[in-house]
Coordinates of C-alpha atoms in Angstrom, one line a residue:
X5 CA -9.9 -4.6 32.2
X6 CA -7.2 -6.2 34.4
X7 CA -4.2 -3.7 34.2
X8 CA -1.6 -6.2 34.3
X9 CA -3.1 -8.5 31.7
X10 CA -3.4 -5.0 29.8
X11 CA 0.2 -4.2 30.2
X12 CA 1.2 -7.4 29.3
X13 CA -0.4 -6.7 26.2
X14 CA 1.1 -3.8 25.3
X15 CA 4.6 -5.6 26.1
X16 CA 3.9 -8.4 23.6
X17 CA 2.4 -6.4 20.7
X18 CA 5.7 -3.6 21.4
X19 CA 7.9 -6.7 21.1
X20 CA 6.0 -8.0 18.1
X21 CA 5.7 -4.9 16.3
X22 CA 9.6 -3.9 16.6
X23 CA 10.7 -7.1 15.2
X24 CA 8.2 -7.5 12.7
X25 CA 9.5 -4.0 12.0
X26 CA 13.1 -4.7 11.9
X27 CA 12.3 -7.9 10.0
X28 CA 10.7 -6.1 7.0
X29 CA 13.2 -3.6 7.2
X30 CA 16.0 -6.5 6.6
X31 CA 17.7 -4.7 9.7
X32 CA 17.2 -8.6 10.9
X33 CA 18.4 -10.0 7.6
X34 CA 16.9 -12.8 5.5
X35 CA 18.0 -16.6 7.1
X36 CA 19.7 -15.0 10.5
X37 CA 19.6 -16.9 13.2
X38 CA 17.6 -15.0 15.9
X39 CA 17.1 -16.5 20.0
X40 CA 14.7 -15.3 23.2
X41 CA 18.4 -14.3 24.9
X42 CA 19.4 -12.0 22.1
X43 CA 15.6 -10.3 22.1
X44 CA 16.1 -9.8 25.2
X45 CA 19.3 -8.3 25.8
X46 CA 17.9 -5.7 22.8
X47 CA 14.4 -4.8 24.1
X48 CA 14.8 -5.2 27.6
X49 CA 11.9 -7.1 28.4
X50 CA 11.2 -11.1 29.2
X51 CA 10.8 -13.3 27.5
X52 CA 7.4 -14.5 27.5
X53 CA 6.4 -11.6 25.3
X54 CA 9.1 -13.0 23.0
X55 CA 7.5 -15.9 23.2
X56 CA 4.5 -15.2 22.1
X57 CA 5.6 -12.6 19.3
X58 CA 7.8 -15.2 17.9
X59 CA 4.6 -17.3 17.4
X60 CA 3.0 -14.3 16.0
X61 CA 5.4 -13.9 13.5
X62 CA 6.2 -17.4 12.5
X63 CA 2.1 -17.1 11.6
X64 CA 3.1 -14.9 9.4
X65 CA 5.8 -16.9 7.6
X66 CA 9.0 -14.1 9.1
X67 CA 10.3 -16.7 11.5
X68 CA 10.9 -20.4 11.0
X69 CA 11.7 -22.5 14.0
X70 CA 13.7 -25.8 12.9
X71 CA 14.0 -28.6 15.9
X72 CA 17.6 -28.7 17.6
X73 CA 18.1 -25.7 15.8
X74 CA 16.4 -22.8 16.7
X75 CA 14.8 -19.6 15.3
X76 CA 15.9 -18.2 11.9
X77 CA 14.5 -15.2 10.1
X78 CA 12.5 -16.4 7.0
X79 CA 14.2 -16.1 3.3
X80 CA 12.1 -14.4 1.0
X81 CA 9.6 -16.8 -0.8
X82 CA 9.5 -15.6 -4.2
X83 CA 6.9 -17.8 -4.8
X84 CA 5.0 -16.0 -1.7
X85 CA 6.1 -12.7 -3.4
X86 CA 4.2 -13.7 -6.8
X87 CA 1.5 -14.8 -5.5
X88 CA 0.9 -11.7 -3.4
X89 CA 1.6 -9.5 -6.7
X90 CA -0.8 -11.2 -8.4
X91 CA -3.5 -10.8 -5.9
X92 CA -2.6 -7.1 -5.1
X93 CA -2.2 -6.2 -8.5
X94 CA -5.7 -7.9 -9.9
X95 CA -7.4 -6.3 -6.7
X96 CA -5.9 -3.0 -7.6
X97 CA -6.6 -2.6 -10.8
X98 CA -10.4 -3.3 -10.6
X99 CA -10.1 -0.7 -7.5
X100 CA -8.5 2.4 -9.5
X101 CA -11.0 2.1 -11.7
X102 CA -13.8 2.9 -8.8
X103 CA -11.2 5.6 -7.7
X104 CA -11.4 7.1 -11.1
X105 CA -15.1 7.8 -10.2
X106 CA -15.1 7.8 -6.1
X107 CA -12.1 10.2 -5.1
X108 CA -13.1 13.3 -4.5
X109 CA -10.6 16.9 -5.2
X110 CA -9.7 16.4 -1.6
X111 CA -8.5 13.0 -1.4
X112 CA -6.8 13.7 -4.8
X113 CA -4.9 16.5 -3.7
X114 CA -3.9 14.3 -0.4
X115 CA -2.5 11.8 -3.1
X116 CA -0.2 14.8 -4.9
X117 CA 0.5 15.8 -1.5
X118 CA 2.1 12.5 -0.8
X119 CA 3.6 12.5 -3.9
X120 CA 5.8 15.9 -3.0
X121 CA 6.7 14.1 0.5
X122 CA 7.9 11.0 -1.9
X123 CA 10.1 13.7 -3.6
X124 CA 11.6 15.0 -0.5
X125 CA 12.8 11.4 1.0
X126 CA 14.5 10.9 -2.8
X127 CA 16.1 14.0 -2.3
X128 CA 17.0 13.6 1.2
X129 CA 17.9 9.5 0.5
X130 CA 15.3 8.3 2.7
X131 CA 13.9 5.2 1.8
X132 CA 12.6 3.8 4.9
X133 CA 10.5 7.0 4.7
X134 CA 9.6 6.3 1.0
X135 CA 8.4 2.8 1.6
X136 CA 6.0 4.1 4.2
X137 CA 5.1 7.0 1.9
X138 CA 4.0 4.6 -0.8
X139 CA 2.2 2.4 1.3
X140 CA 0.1 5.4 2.3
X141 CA -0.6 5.9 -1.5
X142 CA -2.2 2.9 -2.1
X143 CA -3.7 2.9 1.1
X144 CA -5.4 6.4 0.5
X145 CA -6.4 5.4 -2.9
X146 CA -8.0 1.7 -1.7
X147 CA -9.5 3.3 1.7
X148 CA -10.8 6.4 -0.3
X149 CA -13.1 3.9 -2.2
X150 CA -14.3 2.6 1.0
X151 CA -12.3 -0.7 1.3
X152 CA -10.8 -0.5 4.4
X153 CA -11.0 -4.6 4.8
X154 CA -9.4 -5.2 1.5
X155 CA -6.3 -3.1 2.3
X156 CA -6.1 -5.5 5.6
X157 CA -6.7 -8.3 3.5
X158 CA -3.9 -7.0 1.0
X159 CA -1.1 -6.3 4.3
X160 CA -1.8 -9.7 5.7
X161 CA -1.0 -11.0 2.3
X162 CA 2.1 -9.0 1.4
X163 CA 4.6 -9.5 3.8
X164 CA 7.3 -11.6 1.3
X165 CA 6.0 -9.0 -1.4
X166 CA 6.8 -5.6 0.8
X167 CA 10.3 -7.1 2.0
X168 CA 12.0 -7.7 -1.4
X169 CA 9.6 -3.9 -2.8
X170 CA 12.2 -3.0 0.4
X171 CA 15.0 -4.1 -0.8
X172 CA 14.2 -2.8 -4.2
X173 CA 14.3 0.6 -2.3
X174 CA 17.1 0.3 -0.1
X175 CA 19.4 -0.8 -3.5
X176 CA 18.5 2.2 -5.3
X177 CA 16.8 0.7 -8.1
X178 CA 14.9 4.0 -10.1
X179 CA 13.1 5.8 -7.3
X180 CA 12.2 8.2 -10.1
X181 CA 10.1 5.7 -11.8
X182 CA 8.5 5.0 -8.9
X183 CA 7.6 8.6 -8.4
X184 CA 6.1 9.3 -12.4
X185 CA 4.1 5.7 -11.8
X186 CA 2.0 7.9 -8.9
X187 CA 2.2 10.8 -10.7
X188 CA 0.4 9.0 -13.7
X189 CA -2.1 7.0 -11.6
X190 CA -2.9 10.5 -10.0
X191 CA -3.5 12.3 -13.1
X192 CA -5.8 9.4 -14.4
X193 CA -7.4 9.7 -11.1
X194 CA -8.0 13.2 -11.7
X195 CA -8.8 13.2 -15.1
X196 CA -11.0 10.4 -14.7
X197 CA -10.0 8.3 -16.9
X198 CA -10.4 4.5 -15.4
X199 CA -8.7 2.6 -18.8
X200 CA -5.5 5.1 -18.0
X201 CA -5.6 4.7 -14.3
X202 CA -5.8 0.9 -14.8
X203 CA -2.8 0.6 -17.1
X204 CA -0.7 2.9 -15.1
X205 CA -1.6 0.6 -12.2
X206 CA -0.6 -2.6 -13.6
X207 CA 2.8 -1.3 -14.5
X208 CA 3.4 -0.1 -11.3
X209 CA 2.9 -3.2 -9.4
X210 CA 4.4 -5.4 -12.2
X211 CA 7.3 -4.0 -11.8
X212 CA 8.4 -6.4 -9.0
X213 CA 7.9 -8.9 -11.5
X214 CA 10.8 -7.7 -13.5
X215 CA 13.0 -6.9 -10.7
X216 CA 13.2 -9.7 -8.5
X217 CA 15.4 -12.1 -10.7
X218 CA 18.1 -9.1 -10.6
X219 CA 17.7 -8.7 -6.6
X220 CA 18.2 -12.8 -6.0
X221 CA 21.4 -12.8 -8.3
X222 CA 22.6 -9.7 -6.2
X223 CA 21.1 -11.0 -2.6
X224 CA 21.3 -15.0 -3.8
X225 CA 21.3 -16.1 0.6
X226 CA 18.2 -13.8 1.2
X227 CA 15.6 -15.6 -0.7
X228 CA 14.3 -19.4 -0.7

């Protein structure tokens, strides 16, 4: 492999990945006005990486480009948001069912484990931390039943749903909940009980549902 087309690579999918980053963090904040000259003056690099990671992520609806205007961080599409709940949350449920029967004691106790990290960031106020620690639940849950593919699938779909579930965090709306939803999808899990694990499931995820009209009011020039 040529080492410079390699490093070039590396340059783009750093620049890509710390503003996708930054972006579903809502450190770049919904409808901000974002330009090659201020990307570059924070990552230190040129700006045909930001070139090409600003077409990257307009692909995947976080930047819009308007002519004689310029580059603006997307507003969350609720529409986008529903739509991805509704396929994450149909896939889901069918998928804790297989769990109920697939997961072994291992990959159950790696799901309790998570769940005592998940305590920790509440304690400690961390939510970037407990977004990531949440995605790791489902992800353990939907890789354990050997659906690697689906749980890419469901990221490339979720990227309005996991920015407002991030705001949800970073607001402080009932981490606690959040916490006794794994703990009763776990249990289910371990008790094998797939009509349990499926209801505890699809209140988990629906609970975007009921939230999101509360975080517009609050946020009303984040969203579309």
């Amino acid at each position: 492999m040529d080492a410079s087309r390699d490093a070039k690579g590396l340059v783009r999918d750093y620049v890509h990945n710390t503003l996708k980053r930054n972006i579903m963090e809502l450190k770049l904040e919904p409808g901000r006005f974002i330009s090659e000259k201020e990307v570059v003056e924070m990552l230190q690099v040129s700006r045909a990486p930001i070139r090409e990671a600003f077409v990257k992520l307009s692909q995947e609806e976080l930047i819009e480009t308007i002519p004689q205007k310029g580059s603006f961080i997307s507003l969350i599409d609720l529409a986008l948001v529903e739509e991805s709940r509704f396929v994450r949350e149909t896939m889901e449920r069918a998928i804790i069912r297989q769990a109920c029967e697939m997961l072994n004691a291992e990959q159950v106790m790696q799901l309790h484990n998570l769940i005592s990290l998940q305590e920790l960031c509440v304690e400690g106020n961390n939510y970037e931390r407990l977004f990531e620690l949440d995605e790791e639940f489902h992800k353990t849950i939907i890789v354990g039943c050997g659906k690697y593919r689906t749980w890419n699938l469901l990221q490339q779909l979720s990227t309005h749903y996991n920015r407002i579930r991030f705001l949800r965090l970073a607001v402080n709306y009932d981490w606690q909940i959040i916490l006794s939803e794994h703990q009763a999808i776990t249990r289910a899990i371990r008790e094998k009980n797939p009509d349990e694990a499926e209801k505890a499931m699809g209140e988990h995820l629906g609970r975007v549902s009921f939230e999101k009209e509360e975080l517009r009011l609050k946020y009303p020039s984040f969203f579309k």
